[in-house]
Amino acid sequence: MKAVKNAYSQFWDDDYSNEQRKEQEPMIKLILEKVDHDFLVLKQIMDVASRYGYLDVVTFLLENTDNEKLDIMKAVRNAYSSFGDDDDINEQIDKRESMIKLILEKADPDFLVLKEIMDDACRYDYLDVVTSIRDRDDGEDDINEKREKKEPLIKLIIKKVDHDLLDLKEVMDKACCYGYLDVVTFLLENAKHEKLHIMKAVNNEYIPFRDDDIYEQREKKESLIKLILEKADLDFLVLKEIFYQTFYYGYLDVVNFC
């Protein structure tokens, strides 16, 4: 164990460059391959490997050790932090995404907190990670859970892509149909309203969400209509029609809001 500590203790030295650390990766992997794991502190090795972007070491650990002996979510958090000052920002981003995608692919799902990983991926604009999480869960969730997981990806796309390349009317239409409040909010706050079909979006709220119970339907519809009334340019709203519809369906919160 003393020999193992000598092999990776220098990685914590601030004077030790990233290039020197990379040269030590084969040594760590060799130790993992040859030494009885009962004599190793696997959590610490995983910590070092994920912190400095040692993909081969992380791969070996995830494929050949009991994942319960690793602190996998700490490794994910390490991957969202910098690997060091020697890399430029684009190289760091590539390394982080590669590390997180590797962990998602290889780790036992029981030791992953996907919501936390998804939230951070959206925060740092890691589109590949968002897509990876969405794809891995598409076959496991009911229809509403699938929709909830797709909303962050849609929001990320409309945030980053030139709006001239998107059919914003269709995006708005679908967002209202599926109750994507965050997407509707972003569109109303950041897109030109003449590029949205706002009244069609309002009318969508009087079409039932097939997969929800009646109370969830009412809450979603009322929330979206109130959001549109609050955020949309009034020139693109037919308030008389909205008031009639909300009164007809008994949406008292919307009537009071009007």
PDB file of C-alpha atoms in Angstrom, residues 39-124:
ATOM      1  CA  PHE A  39      -4.875  -3.612  -0.708  1.00  0.00           C
ATOM      2  CA  LEU A  40      -5.957  -0.490  -2.607  1.00  0.00           C
ATOM      3  CA  VAL A  41      -8.071   2.505  -1.654  1.00  0.00           C
ATOM      4  CA  LEU A  42     -10.241   2.427  -4.770  1.00  0.00           C
ATOM      5  CA  LYS A  43     -12.273   5.502  -3.851  1.00  0.00           C
ATOM      6  CA  GLN A  44      -9.123   7.596  -3.696  1.00  0.00           C
ATOM      7  CA  ILE A  45      -7.829   6.244  -7.001  1.00  0.00           C
ATOM      8  CA  MET A  46     -11.206   6.979  -8.625  1.00  0.00           C
ATOM      9  CA  ASP A  47     -11.089  10.459  -7.129  1.00  0.00           C
ATOM     10  CA  VAL A  48      -7.643  11.165  -8.614  1.00  0.00           C
ATOM     11  CA  ALA A  49      -8.520   9.623 -11.979  1.00  0.00           C
ATOM     12  CA  SER A  50     -11.754  11.566 -12.436  1.00  0.00           C
ATOM     13  CA  ARG A  51     -10.172  14.803 -11.242  1.00  0.00           C
ATOM     14  CA  TYR A  52      -7.364  14.668 -13.815  1.00  0.00           C
ATOM     15  CA  GLY A  53      -9.222  13.092 -16.715  1.00  0.00           C
ATOM     16  CA  TYR A  54      -7.690   9.599 -16.677  1.00  0.00           C
ATOM     17  CA  LEU A  55     -10.249   7.927 -18.931  1.00  0.00           C
ATOM     18  CA  ASP A  56      -8.423   4.586 -19.107  1.00  0.00           C
ATOM     19  CA  VAL A  57      -8.175   4.316 -15.333  1.00  0.00           C
ATOM     20  CA  VAL A  58     -11.827   5.254 -14.806  1.00  0.00           C
ATOM     21  CA  THR A  59     -12.860   2.746 -17.482  1.00  0.00           C
ATOM     22  CA  PHE A  60     -10.873  -0.015 -15.789  1.00  0.00           C
ATOM     23  CA  LEU A  61     -12.333   0.770 -12.373  1.00  0.00           C
ATOM     24  CA  LEU A  62     -15.922   0.834 -13.618  1.00  0.00           C
ATOM     25  CA  GLU A  63     -15.524  -2.389 -15.592  1.00  0.00           C
ATOM     26  CA  ASN A  64     -13.474  -4.425 -13.124  1.00  0.00           C
ATOM     27  CA  THR A  65     -14.391  -3.380  -9.597  1.00  0.00           C
ATOM     28  CA  ASP A  66     -17.468  -3.393  -7.419  1.00  0.00           C
ATOM     29  CA  ASN A  67     -18.990   0.040  -8.090  1.00  0.00           C
ATOM     30  CA  GLU A  68     -20.102   0.163  -4.465  1.00  0.00           C
ATOM     31  CA  LYS A  69     -16.433   0.618  -3.515  1.00  0.00           C
ATOM     32  CA  LEU A  70     -16.217   3.789  -5.638  1.00  0.00           C
ATOM     33  CA  ASP A  71     -17.697   7.204  -4.920  1.00  0.00           C
ATOM     34  CA  ILE A  72     -19.163   7.564  -8.397  1.00  0.00           C
ATOM     35  CA  MET A  73     -21.136  10.770  -7.861  1.00  0.00           C
ATOM     36  CA  LYS A  74     -18.020  12.431  -6.425  1.00  0.00           C
ATOM     37  CA  ALA A  75     -16.250  11.384  -9.631  1.00  0.00           C
ATOM     38  CA  VAL A  76     -19.021  13.013 -11.668  1.00  0.00           C
ATOM     39  CA  ARG A  77     -18.690  16.224  -9.668  1.00  0.00           C
ATOM     40  CA  ASN A  78     -14.930  16.138 -10.213  1.00  0.00           C
ATOM     41  CA  ALA A  79     -15.582  15.910 -13.942  1.00  0.00           C
ATOM     42  CA  TYR A  80     -17.595  19.140 -13.796  1.00  0.00           C
ATOM     43  CA  SER A  81     -14.636  20.901 -12.164  1.00  0.00           C
ATOM     44  CA  SER A  82     -11.426  21.924 -13.901  1.00  0.00           C
ATOM     45  CA  PHE A  83      -8.784  19.328 -14.702  1.00  0.00           C
ATOM     46  CA  GLY A  84      -6.082  21.968 -14.361  1.00  0.00           C
ATOM     47  CA  ASP A  85      -4.760  25.254 -15.642  1.00  0.00           C
ATOM     48  CA  ASP A  86      -2.588  23.710 -18.363  1.00  0.00           C
ATOM     49  CA  ASP A  87      -5.552  23.069 -20.667  1.00  0.00           C
ATOM     50  CA  ASP A  88      -7.440  25.670 -22.664  1.00  0.00           C
ATOM     51  CA  ILE A  89     -11.162  25.996 -22.030  1.00  0.00           C
ATOM     52  CA  ASN A  90     -12.245  23.946 -25.060  1.00  0.00           C
ATOM     53  CA  GLU A  91      -9.957  21.048 -24.130  1.00  0.00           C
ATOM     54  CA  GLN A  92     -11.299  21.133 -20.581  1.00  0.00           C
ATOM     55  CA  ILE A  93     -14.897  21.008 -21.819  1.00  0.00           C
ATOM     56  CA  ASP A  94     -14.133  18.076 -24.124  1.00  0.00           C
ATOM     57  CA  LYS A  95     -12.411  16.185 -21.293  1.00  0.00           C
ATOM     58  CA  ARG A  96     -15.232  16.822 -18.862  1.00  0.00           C
ATOM     59  CA  GLU A  97     -17.927  15.710 -21.280  1.00  0.00           C
ATOM     60  CA  SER A  98     -15.976  12.595 -22.224  1.00  0.00           C
ATOM     61  CA  MET A  99     -15.492  11.681 -18.571  1.00  0.00           C
ATOM     62  CA  ILE A 100     -19.152  12.190 -17.660  1.00  0.00           C
ATOM     63  CA  LYS A 101     -20.383  10.253 -20.708  1.00  0.00           C
ATOM     64  CA  LEU A 102     -17.987   7.420 -19.845  1.00  0.00           C
ATOM     65  CA  ILE A 103     -19.303   7.239 -16.289  1.00  0.00           C
ATOM     66  CA  LEU A 104     -22.905   7.273 -17.545  1.00  0.00           C
ATOM     67  CA  GLU A 105     -22.108   4.440 -19.930  1.00  0.00           C
ATOM     68  CA  LYS A 106     -20.108   2.203 -17.584  1.00  0.00           C
ATOM     69  CA  ALA A 107     -21.327   2.851 -14.036  1.00  0.00           C
ATOM     70  CA  ASP A 108     -24.004   0.888 -12.234  1.00  0.00           C
ATOM     71  CA  PRO A 109     -27.159   3.082 -12.530  1.00  0.00           C
ATOM     72  CA  ASP A 110     -27.947   2.438  -8.861  1.00  0.00           C
ATOM     73  CA  PHE A 111     -25.000   4.671  -7.923  1.00  0.00           C
ATOM     74  CA  LEU A 112     -25.914   7.564 -10.234  1.00  0.00           C
ATOM     75  CA  VAL A 113     -28.124  10.551  -9.391  1.00  0.00           C
ATOM     76  CA  LEU A 114     -29.356  11.301 -12.903  1.00  0.00           C
ATOM     77  CA  LYS A 115     -31.319  14.402 -11.953  1.00  0.00           C
ATOM     78  CA  GLU A 116     -28.195  16.039 -10.522  1.00  0.00           C
ATOM     79  CA  ILE A 117     -26.123  15.029 -13.552  1.00  0.00           C
ATOM     80  CA  MET A 118     -28.811  16.347 -15.910  1.00  0.00           C
ATOM     81  CA  ASP A 119     -29.121  19.658 -14.033  1.00  0.00           C
ATOM     82  CA  ASP A 120     -25.369  20.259 -14.174  1.00  0.00           C
ATOM     83  CA  ALA A 121     -25.184  19.197 -17.826  1.00  0.00           C
ATOM     84  CA  CYS A 122     -27.836  21.780 -18.705  1.00  0.00           C
ATOM     85  CA  ARG A 123     -26.115  24.419 -16.571  1.00  0.00           C
ATOM     86  CA  TYR A 124     -22.794  23.905 -18.370  1.00  0.00           C
TER      87      TYR A 124
END
